[in-house]
Short mmCIF file of C-alpha atoms and ligand atoms in Angstrom, two decimals:
data_model
loop_
_atom_site.label_atom_id
_atom_site.label_comp_id
_atom_site.label_asym_id
_atom_site.label_seq_id
_atom_site.Cartn_x
_atom_site.Cartn_y
_atom_site.Cartn_z
CA MET M 277 1.54 -0.76 -61.38
CA TYR M 278 -0.40 1.36 -58.84
CA LYS M 279 -0.10 5.02 -58.58
CA ILE M 280 -0.21 6.47 -55.28
CA ASN M 281 -0.25 10.14 -54.15
CA CYS M 282 0.09 11.39 -50.62
CA LEU M 283 -2.06 14.34 -49.79
CA ASN M 284 0.11 14.95 -46.43
CA PRO M 285 3.28 13.68 -45.44
CA ILE M 286 3.21 10.10 -44.58
CA ALA M 287 5.93 8.47 -42.33
CA ALA M 288 8.62 6.66 -44.50
CA VAL M 289 8.44 3.32 -42.56
CA GLY M 290 4.86 3.00 -44.09
CA LEU M 291 5.78 4.42 -47.83
CA ASP M 292 8.75 1.86 -47.61
CA LEU M 293 6.29 -0.91 -47.75
CA LEU M 294 5.04 -0.23 -51.21
CA THR M 295 6.75 -2.59 -53.61
CA GLU M 296 8.22 -2.11 -57.20
CA ASN M 297 4.50 -2.44 -58.23
CA TYR M 298 3.65 1.16 -56.87
CA GLU M 299 4.86 4.36 -58.12
CA ASN M 300 4.56 7.97 -57.16
CA ALA M 301 1.44 9.64 -58.83
CA GLY M 302 2.81 13.28 -58.44
CA SER M 303 -0.90 14.41 -58.31
CA PHE M 304 -4.17 13.12 -56.89
CA ARG M 305 -5.63 13.57 -60.39
CA GLU M 306 -3.38 10.78 -61.55
CA ALA M 307 -3.50 8.60 -58.68
CA ASP M 308 -5.30 4.91 -58.17
CA ALA M 309 -5.26 5.44 -54.23
CA LEU M 310 -4.63 8.28 -51.99
CA LEU M 311 -2.95 8.46 -48.52
CA VAL M 312 -4.15 11.35 -46.51
CA ARG M 313 -4.00 12.78 -42.67
CA SER M 314 -5.92 15.71 -41.93
CA ALA M 315 -6.08 17.43 -45.41
CA SER M 316 -9.55 18.30 -46.02
CA MET M 317 -10.86 16.68 -49.12
CA HIS M 318 -14.35 17.82 -49.54
CA GLU M 319 -13.34 20.27 -52.40
CA LEU M 320 -11.33 17.98 -54.51
CA GLU M 321 -13.02 16.45 -57.55
CA LEU M 322 -11.52 12.87 -57.60
CA PRO M 323 -10.77 11.23 -60.86
CA PRO M 324 -12.44 7.90 -61.53
CA SER M 325 -9.09 6.20 -61.47
CA VAL M 326 -9.09 6.66 -57.60
CA LEU M 327 -10.08 3.50 -56.12
CA ALA M 328 -9.39 3.90 -52.41
CA ILE M 329 -8.19 6.43 -49.96
CA ALA M 330 -6.23 5.36 -46.81
CA ARG M 331 -6.76 7.88 -43.87
CA ALA M 332 -3.44 7.58 -41.37
CA GLY M 333 -5.29 8.40 -38.31
CA ALA M 334 -8.68 7.90 -36.79
CA GLY M 335 -11.15 10.83 -37.60
CA VAL M 336 -12.46 10.89 -41.16
CA ASN M 337 -14.50 14.05 -41.22
CA ASN M 338 -12.14 15.65 -43.65
CA ILE M 339 -13.35 12.93 -46.27
CA PRO M 340 -16.57 13.06 -48.19
CA LEU M 341 -17.57 9.35 -47.06
CA GLU M 342 -20.87 9.04 -48.84
CA LYS M 343 -19.84 10.55 -52.03
CA CYS M 344 -16.80 8.18 -52.00
CA ALA M 345 -19.20 5.22 -51.21
CA GLU M 346 -21.52 6.07 -54.00
CA SER M 347 -18.55 5.87 -56.42
CA GLY M 348 -16.98 2.77 -55.21
CA VAL M 349 -14.14 4.31 -53.46
CA VAL M 350 -13.16 2.65 -50.29
CA VAL M 351 -11.96 4.77 -47.26
CA PHE M 352 -9.95 3.33 -44.81
CA ASN M 353 -8.76 4.65 -41.44
CA THR M 354 -6.23 3.09 -38.66
CA PRO M 355 -8.04 2.53 -35.58
CA GLY M 356 -6.37 2.67 -32.48
CA ALA M 357 -3.03 3.51 -34.42
CA ASN M 358 -2.42 6.70 -32.39
CA ALA M 359 -4.34 6.13 -29.47
CA ASN M 360 -1.40 5.93 -27.14
CA ALA M 361 -0.05 9.22 -28.32
CA VAL M 362 -3.28 10.95 -27.50
CA LYS M 363 -3.48 9.30 -24.24
CA GLU M 364 -0.27 10.66 -23.28
CA ILE M 365 -0.78 14.19 -24.41
CA ILE M 366 -4.42 14.14 -22.53
CA ILE M 367 -2.56 13.25 -19.31
CA ALA M 368 -0.15 16.22 -19.72
CA SER M 369 -2.99 18.32 -20.48
CA LEU M 370 -4.96 17.31 -17.24
CA LEU M 371 -1.74 18.31 -15.60
CA LEU M 372 -1.43 21.81 -17.72
CA ALA M 373 -5.08 22.20 -16.73
CA SER M 374 -4.45 21.92 -12.93
CA ARG M 375 -1.04 23.60 -12.77
CA ASP M 376 -0.26 26.96 -14.16
CA ILE M 377 2.65 25.66 -15.99
CA VAL M 378 2.15 27.29 -19.24
CA ALA M 379 1.55 30.79 -17.76
CA GLY M 380 4.63 30.12 -15.24
CA ILE M 381 7.07 29.35 -18.32
CA ASN M 382 5.93 32.24 -20.21
CA TRP M 383 6.35 34.66 -17.32
CA VAL M 384 10.04 33.17 -16.70
CA ASN M 385 10.71 33.88 -20.61
CA SER M 386 9.41 37.39 -20.16
CA ALA M 387 11.60 38.05 -16.97
CA LYS M 388 14.72 35.91 -18.66
CA ASP M 389 17.03 38.99 -18.60
CA ASP M 390 16.40 40.17 -14.98
CA PRO M 391 19.77 39.61 -12.84
CA ASP M 392 17.72 38.89 -9.91
CA LEU M 393 15.60 36.26 -11.68
CA ALA M 394 16.22 33.52 -9.10
CA LYS M 395 15.07 35.67 -6.21
CA LEU M 396 12.17 36.97 -8.46
CA VAL M 397 11.05 33.42 -8.96
CA GLU M 398 10.65 32.82 -5.43
CA LYS M 399 8.51 35.79 -4.95
CA THR M 400 6.27 35.23 -7.78
CA LYS M 401 5.87 31.55 -8.06
CA ALA M 402 2.56 31.89 -5.67
CA LYS M 403 0.96 33.40 -8.52
CA PHE M 404 1.12 29.89 -10.68
CA ALA M 405 0.16 27.63 -7.80
CA GLY M 406 -2.34 25.05 -8.69
CA THR M 407 -4.13 21.92 -7.61
CA GLU M 408 -3.58 18.08 -7.82
CA ILE M 409 -5.16 15.60 -9.96
CA LYS M 410 -5.29 12.82 -7.73
CA GLY M 411 -8.71 12.03 -6.11
CA LYS M 412 -10.59 14.59 -8.71
CA ARG M 413 -13.38 13.15 -10.96
CA LEU M 414 -12.67 12.97 -14.66
CA GLY M 415 -15.64 12.32 -17.11
CA VAL M 416 -14.50 10.59 -20.41
CA ILE M 417 -17.06 10.84 -23.30
CA GLY M 418 -16.58 8.06 -25.71
CA LEU M 419 -14.87 4.95 -24.58
CA GLY M 420 -13.18 4.09 -27.97
CA ALA M 421 -9.65 3.30 -28.51
CA VAL M 422 -8.59 6.79 -27.13
CA GLY M 423 -11.09 6.91 -24.44
CA VAL M 424 -10.37 3.46 -22.85
CA LEU M 425 -6.46 4.19 -22.65
CA VAL M 426 -7.33 7.76 -21.07
CA ALA M 427 -9.54 6.23 -18.53
CA ASN M 428 -7.38 3.55 -17.57
CA ALA M 429 -4.21 5.67 -17.15
CA ALA M 430 -6.24 8.40 -15.38
CA ASN M 431 -7.44 5.93 -12.87
CA ARG M 432 -3.93 4.55 -12.63
CA LEU M 433 -2.92 8.29 -11.48
CA GLY M 434 -5.68 8.26 -8.77
CA LEU M 435 -8.41 10.15 -10.43
CA GLU M 436 -11.90 8.84 -9.90
CA VAL M 437 -13.05 8.33 -13.66
CA TYR M 438 -16.46 8.07 -14.80
CA GLY M 439 -17.11 6.73 -18.28
CA TYR M 440 -19.90 7.45 -21.01
CA ASP M 441 -20.62 5.86 -24.31
CA PRO M 442 -23.78 4.44 -25.42
CA PHE M 443 -22.41 2.50 -28.07
CA ILE M 444 -19.31 0.85 -26.66
CA SER M 445 -17.82 -1.87 -28.61
CA VAL M 446 -17.23 -5.25 -26.90
CA ARG M 447 -13.50 -5.16 -27.46
CA ALA M 448 -13.56 -1.84 -25.66
CA ALA M 449 -15.54 -2.91 -22.77
CA TRP M 450 -13.15 -5.74 -22.55
CA ASN M 451 -10.46 -3.36 -22.19
CA LEU M 452 -11.67 -0.85 -19.53
CA SER M 453 -10.57 -1.27 -16.28
CA ARG M 454 -13.28 -2.44 -13.89
CA HIS M 455 -12.31 0.89 -11.70
CA ILE M 456 -14.10 2.98 -14.24
CA LYS M 457 -17.38 4.14 -13.08
CA PRO M 458 -20.24 3.46 -16.15
CA ILE M 459 -22.26 6.70 -16.20
CA LYS M 460 -25.83 6.45 -17.82
CA SER M 461 -26.41 9.96 -18.89
CA LEU M 462 -24.38 13.00 -20.25
CA ASP M 463 -26.31 14.84 -17.89
CA GLU M 464 -25.08 12.95 -14.59
CA LEU M 465 -21.41 13.04 -16.16
CA TYR M 466 -21.69 17.09 -16.60
CA ARG M 467 -22.97 17.38 -12.89
CA THR M 468 -20.29 14.94 -11.44
CA CYS M 469 -17.02 15.79 -12.75
CA ASP M 470 -14.16 18.39 -12.26
CA PHE M 471 -12.50 17.34 -15.55
CA ILE M 472 -14.42 16.22 -18.64
CA THR M 473 -12.54 15.10 -21.73
CA VAL M 474 -14.12 14.21 -24.87
CA HIS M 475 -13.26 11.44 -27.42
CA VAL M 476 -16.15 10.82 -30.03
CA PRO M 477 -15.95 11.52 -33.62
CA LEU M 478 -17.27 14.49 -35.23
CA ALA M 479 -20.83 13.72 -36.63
CA ASP M 480 -24.07 15.40 -36.70
CA SER M 481 -24.83 13.82 -33.33
CA THR M 482 -21.87 15.13 -31.55
CA LYS M 483 -21.58 18.53 -33.18
CA GLY M 484 -21.75 21.22 -30.84
CA MET M 485 -22.53 18.83 -27.83
CA LEU M 486 -20.45 20.88 -25.20
CA ASN M 487 -22.50 24.05 -25.39
CA GLU M 488 -24.31 26.50 -23.28
CA GLU M 489 -26.98 24.01 -21.85
CA ALA M 490 -24.39 21.21 -21.07
CA PHE M 491 -21.98 24.03 -19.49
CA ALA M 492 -24.95 25.12 -17.23
CA LEU M 493 -25.18 21.35 -15.87
CA MET M 494 -21.09 21.45 -15.13
CA GLN M 495 -19.35 21.92 -11.79
CA GLU M 496 -18.18 25.53 -11.18
CA GLY M 497 -14.46 25.68 -12.41
CA VAL M 498 -14.69 22.58 -14.46
CA LYS M 499 -11.61 21.91 -16.93
CA ILE M 500 -12.58 20.54 -20.25
CA LEU M 501 -10.27 18.77 -22.67
CA ASN M 502 -11.03 18.42 -26.44
CA PHE M 503 -8.72 16.46 -28.60
CA SER M 504 -11.57 15.09 -30.76
CA ARG M 505 -12.42 17.97 -33.17
CA ASP M 506 -13.12 21.79 -32.83
CA ALA M 507 -16.94 21.56 -33.90
CA ILE M 508 -17.92 19.38 -31.07
CA VAL M 509 -17.54 22.18 -28.82
CA ASN M 510 -19.60 25.52 -29.25
CA ASP M 511 -16.79 28.25 -29.15
CA ASP M 512 -19.07 31.05 -28.33
CA ASP M 513 -20.64 29.25 -25.39
CA MET M 514 -17.53 28.15 -24.16
CA ILE M 515 -15.92 31.85 -24.33
CA ALA M 516 -19.25 32.77 -22.20
CA ALA M 517 -18.60 29.86 -19.96
CA LEU M 518 -15.06 30.83 -19.26
CA ARG M 519 -15.61 34.37 -18.65
CA SER M 520 -18.29 33.65 -16.15
CA GLY M 521 -15.80 31.19 -14.64
CA ARG M 522 -18.17 28.13 -14.96
CA VAL M 523 -15.22 26.65 -17.02
CA LYS M 524 -11.98 27.27 -15.53
CA ARG M 525 -9.75 25.84 -18.17
CA TYR M 526 -10.22 24.69 -21.97
CA VAL M 527 -7.56 22.68 -23.32
CA THR M 528 -8.01 22.10 -27.04
CA ASP M 529 -6.11 20.41 -29.85
CA PHE M 530 -7.94 22.77 -32.47
CA PRO M 531 -7.31 26.20 -32.23
CA ASN M 532 -8.86 28.98 -34.33
CA PRO M 533 -8.94 32.63 -34.13
CA LYS M 534 -11.98 32.96 -31.83
CA ILE M 535 -10.83 30.78 -29.38
CA ALA M 536 -6.83 31.11 -29.30
CA GLY M 537 -5.50 33.70 -26.85
CA VAL M 538 -9.02 33.67 -24.84
CA LYS M 539 -8.02 33.80 -20.94
CA GLY M 540 -8.30 30.15 -19.56
CA VAL M 541 -7.67 28.37 -23.06
CA ILE M 542 -4.64 26.44 -23.65
CA ALA M 543 -4.44 25.82 -27.26
CA ILE M 544 -2.44 23.33 -28.81
CA PRO M 545 -1.56 22.88 -32.46
CA HIS M 546 -3.19 19.65 -33.09
CA LEU M 547 -0.58 17.83 -31.80
CA GLY M 548 -2.56 14.76 -30.37
CA ALA M 549 -0.99 12.30 -32.74
CA SER M 550 2.07 13.89 -33.58
CA THR M 551 4.77 11.27 -32.13
CA ALA M 552 7.33 9.39 -34.30
CA GLU M 553 5.77 6.23 -33.01
CA SER M 554 2.11 7.08 -33.85
CA GLU M 555 2.96 8.36 -37.17
CA ASP M 556 4.70 5.24 -37.95
CA ASN M 557 1.95 3.09 -36.78
CA CYS M 558 -0.65 4.94 -38.63
CA ALA M 559 1.29 4.97 -42.18
CA ILE M 560 2.28 1.17 -41.74
CA MET M 561 -1.35 0.15 -41.12
CA ALA M 562 -2.73 2.59 -43.86
CA VAL M 563 -0.17 1.31 -46.49
CA GLU M 564 -0.66 -2.33 -45.62
CA GLN M 565 -4.69 -1.98 -45.82
CA LEU M 566 -4.50 0.00 -49.20
CA MET M 567 -2.10 -2.69 -50.58
CA ASP M 568 -4.29 -5.64 -49.58
CA TYR M 569 -7.30 -3.79 -51.00
CA LEU M 570 -5.47 -3.28 -54.52
CA GLU M 571 -3.83 -6.39 -54.70
CA ASN M 572 -6.54 -8.82 -53.38
CA GLY M 573 -9.62 -6.83 -53.22
CA ASN M 574 -9.71 -7.46 -49.30
CA ILE M 575 -11.00 -4.88 -47.19
CA LYS M 576 -10.18 -4.03 -43.59
CA ASN M 577 -10.86 -1.08 -41.48
CA SER M 578 -13.00 0.61 -43.83
CA VAL M 579 -15.35 3.41 -42.70
CA ASN M 580 -17.69 3.34 -45.51
CA TYR M 581 -17.53 -0.24 -46.89
CA PRO M 582 -17.81 -3.69 -44.92
CA ASN M 583 -15.00 -5.82 -44.06
CA CYS M 584 -14.13 -8.67 -46.57
CA ASP M 585 -11.24 -10.93 -46.72
CA MET M 586 -10.92 -13.73 -49.07
CA GLY M 587 -6.88 -13.99 -48.68
CA VAL M 588 -4.67 -14.10 -51.71
CA CYS M 589 -6.56 -15.22 -55.09
CA ALA M 590 -5.41 -18.78 -55.64
CA GLN M 591 -7.95 -19.02 -58.81
CA ALA M 592 -7.59 -17.75 -62.26
CA GLY M 593 -9.49 -14.68 -61.65
CA ARG M 594 -11.16 -12.32 -59.03
CA ILE M 595 -13.54 -9.66 -59.33
CA ALA M 596 -14.71 -7.04 -57.09
CA ILE M 597 -18.01 -5.43 -57.29
CA HIS M 598 -19.53 -2.40 -55.40
CA HIS M 599 -23.02 -2.23 -55.10
CA LYS M 600 -26.24 -0.88 -53.26
CA ASN M 601 -27.32 -3.08 -50.53
CA ILE M 602 -30.74 -4.00 -52.40
CA PRO M 603 -32.44 -7.25 -53.17
CA ASN M 604 -31.48 -9.49 -56.23
CA MET M 605 -28.15 -8.56 -56.64
CA LEU M 606 -26.38 -11.80 -56.23
CA SER M 607 -28.66 -13.68 -58.35
CA GLN M 608 -27.78 -11.36 -61.02
CA PHE M 609 -24.13 -11.57 -60.67
CA THR M 610 -24.04 -15.62 -60.63
CA SER M 611 -26.36 -15.67 -63.65
CA THR M 612 -24.05 -13.54 -65.45
CA PHE M 613 -21.37 -15.97 -65.16
CA ALA M 614 -23.52 -19.01 -65.59
CA ARG M 615 -24.57 -17.53 -68.94
CA GLU M 616 -20.96 -17.77 -69.93
CA ASP M 617 -20.40 -21.18 -68.48
CA ILE M 618 -17.86 -19.69 -65.87
CA ASN M 619 -17.62 -21.32 -62.62
CA ILE M 620 -17.63 -19.26 -59.41
CA SER M 621 -15.38 -21.16 -56.93
CA ASP M 622 -15.60 -18.65 -53.98
CA MET M 623 -17.54 -15.61 -53.16
CA THR M 624 -18.09 -12.94 -50.42
CA ASN M 625 -20.80 -10.61 -50.01
CA LYS M 626 -21.02 -8.10 -47.16
CA SER M 627 -22.84 -5.01 -46.46
CA LYS M 628 -22.48 -1.91 -44.55
CA GLY M 629 -25.72 0.39 -44.24
CA LYS M 630 -26.76 1.38 -47.92
CA TRP M 631 -23.69 -0.12 -49.30
CA ALA M 632 -22.50 -3.75 -50.46
CA TYR M 633 -19.46 -5.28 -51.55
CA THR M 634 -19.06 -8.81 -53.35
CA LEU M 635 -15.59 -10.35 -54.24
CA LEU M 636 -15.61 -13.33 -56.39
CA ASP M 637 -13.10 -15.93 -57.59
CA ILE M 638 -13.91 -17.47 -60.85
CA ASP M 639 -12.28 -20.42 -62.58
CA ALA M 640 -11.30 -18.48 -65.83
CA PRO M 641 -9.31 -15.15 -66.13
CA SER M 642 -11.45 -12.08 -65.56
CA THR M 643 -11.82 -10.18 -69.04
CA PRO M 644 -12.94 -6.61 -69.40
CA ALA M 645 -16.33 -7.95 -71.16
CA MET M 646 -17.31 -9.83 -67.81
CA ALA M 647 -16.85 -6.38 -65.91
CA GLU M 648 -18.76 -4.39 -68.73
CA GLY M 649 -21.56 -7.14 -68.41
CA ILE M 650 -21.82 -6.68 -64.52
CA GLY M 651 -21.52 -3.07 -64.59
CA LYS M 652 -24.72 -2.68 -66.59
CA ILE M 653 -26.58 -4.37 -63.75
CA ASP M 654 -28.82 -1.86 -61.90
CA GLY M 655 -27.44 -1.01 -58.48
CA VAL M 656 -23.64 -1.58 -59.35
CA LEU M 657 -21.65 1.33 -58.62
CA ARG M 658 -18.13 -0.23 -59.61
CA VAL M 659 -16.62 -3.47 -60.97
CA ARG M 660 -12.96 -3.95 -60.51
CA ILE M 661 -10.67 -6.88 -62.16
CA VAL M 662 -8.75 -7.68 -59.25
CA LEU M 663 -6.86 -10.60 -61.18
N1 LIG J 34 -6.31 15.17 -31.68
C1 LIG J 34 -5.81 14.11 -32.45
O1 LIG J 34 -4.48 14.26 -33.01
C2 LIG J 34 -6.67 13.01 -32.67
C3 LIG J 34 -6.12 11.58 -32.77
C4 LIG J 34 -6.78 10.62 -32.78
C5 LIG J 34 -8.12 10.85 -32.64
N2 LIG J 34 -8.71 12.08 -32.60
C6 LIG J 34 -10.36 12.14 -32.55
O2 LIG J 34 -10.75 11.49 -31.39
C7 LIG J 34 -11.90 10.73 -32.11
C8 LIG J 34 -11.85 9.49 -31.14
O3 LIG J 34 -10.77 8.76 -31.60
P1 LIG J 34 -10.66 7.12 -31.35
O4 LIG J 34 -9.39 6.48 -31.80
O5 LIG J 34 -10.98 6.93 -29.87
O6 LIG J 34 -12.08 6.72 -32.16
P2 LIG J 34 -13.04 5.46 -31.75
O7 LIG J 34 -13.74 5.19 -33.16
O8 LIG J 34 -12.13 4.07 -31.38
O9 LIG J 34 -13.74 5.70 -30.50
C9 LIG J 34 -14.85 6.73 -30.61
C10 LIG J 34 -15.89 6.34 -29.47
O10 LIG J 34 -16.88 7.31 -29.52
C11 LIG J 34 -18.19 6.64 -29.21
N3 LIG J 34 -19.23 7.55 -29.36
C12 LIG J 34 -19.74 7.96 -30.77
N4 LIG J 34 -20.68 9.09 -30.47
C13 LIG J 34 -20.74 9.04 -29.08
C14 LIG J 34 -21.66 9.93 -28.35
N5 LIG J 34 -22.57 10.62 -28.78
N6 LIG J 34 -21.58 9.79 -26.96
C15 LIG J 34 -20.62 8.97 -26.38
N7 LIG J 34 -19.69 8.25 -27.12
C16 LIG J 34 -19.86 8.38 -28.54
C17 LIG J 34 -18.11 5.39 -30.07
O11 LIG J 34 -19.20 4.44 -29.57
C18 LIG J 34 -16.83 4.98 -29.96
O12 LIG J 34 -16.61 3.95 -28.87
C19 LIG J 34 -11.58 10.62 -33.48
O13 LIG J 34 -12.92 10.43 -34.04
C20 LIG J 34 -10.88 11.67 -33.88
O14 LIG J 34 -11.98 12.63 -34.13
C21 LIG J 34 -7.84 12.97 -32.69
O1 LIG J 35 -2.84 13.29 -38.59
C1 LIG J 35 -2.72 14.03 -37.61
O2 LIG J 35 -1.88 14.58 -37.36
C2 LIG J 35 -4.04 13.90 -36.64
C3 LIG J 35 -5.00 12.66 -36.66
C4 LIG J 35 -6.14 12.77 -35.63
O3 LIG J 35 -6.77 13.94 -35.73
C5 LIG J 35 -7.04 11.56 -35.91
O4 LIG J 35 -8.03 12.01 -35.93
O5 LIG J 35 -6.36 10.54 -35.94
#
């Protein structure tokens, strides 16, 4: 029986996949595995019982990935599962940034009791006139699951789209419309575009990338969309750029007391992935990945451990070993089994950066003594008897 705890509400269609082998842990302190959306886990002291964390979503900056890897906790995310929801809100935001729809609606609400409202509307509407998006230049920074969908959809709406991603995956490149113009440097993108939308993960390399220096290169009156993470934009520099007119509108999914209410800011309460469809997709993917890991030791879409798939175990035993990615580990594992005269019938060893994962099928039932023996090998972080 595995105990699961949800740190945020997770869509029922995903939780319904959990079989009678799973129960609600009540608290993360008693859990074998956790499901989470945006709750920050940096301050949580996880108990040793926690084997895995599944993030129902893309961004994992709320999870201490290295700390988890060091203790053999696999962290999953759900790549692409909410990308369409974000693409749709970006299209809406391009329009919100171009037409003064938000101010117009607010004005109507404030004048709603005026008996001459219809007449007043015709007199006042010029104040809220805007421009069209067709023919404008859009720069997309980050061409992953979201960026590719945004670039292609914006192109279909008649924008001239420029894409920048020095690490673009082969899959994303295949999915990108041939009409998207690749751009070689951020400086060139900043100088070229009327709209800029950012779709990169929050990391040391992207933190504060939209700052005073970047704004100085941009077109006067540029419109910026941030549905990635708050810290990718330097708020003080953004406020200065809005005040000077360099940035005309800033649409952000990450309001904070500094930026909310500033003239030119359209702040949305982190709604990028908040659609029924996206929540269902993310929950299903997160739960399926978690179950396959807990029941079979297979890893798919982990952000801190390598992928590894040996299917369902058809042998007497299966053991999963999390270890450092250093020389001489495999020979120590195999000789441990050889000493006990146990045959290894299948084995996969994969690594990702500093960390590695070995899954072994053996011709005898796994025992706690075997796990204890392997656990004593220098560089082993966790040993789990899967079967
Ligand atoms: N607002 C929301 O609700 C919401 C929903 C989904 C994702 N997000 C955020 O958007 C981010 C992107 O989501 P995704 O699903 O497209 O992720 P993804 O991993 O599919 O794509 C990220 C892309 O960014 C690229 N990249 C990384 N560093 C870069 C850099 N310095 N310059 C240019 N490109 C760079 C990568 O190569 C990758 O192609 C997530 O990490 C998350 O923070 C927010
Ligand atoms: O869970 C959410 O609502 C937001 C998820 C989103 O920010 C993501 O990074 O996938």
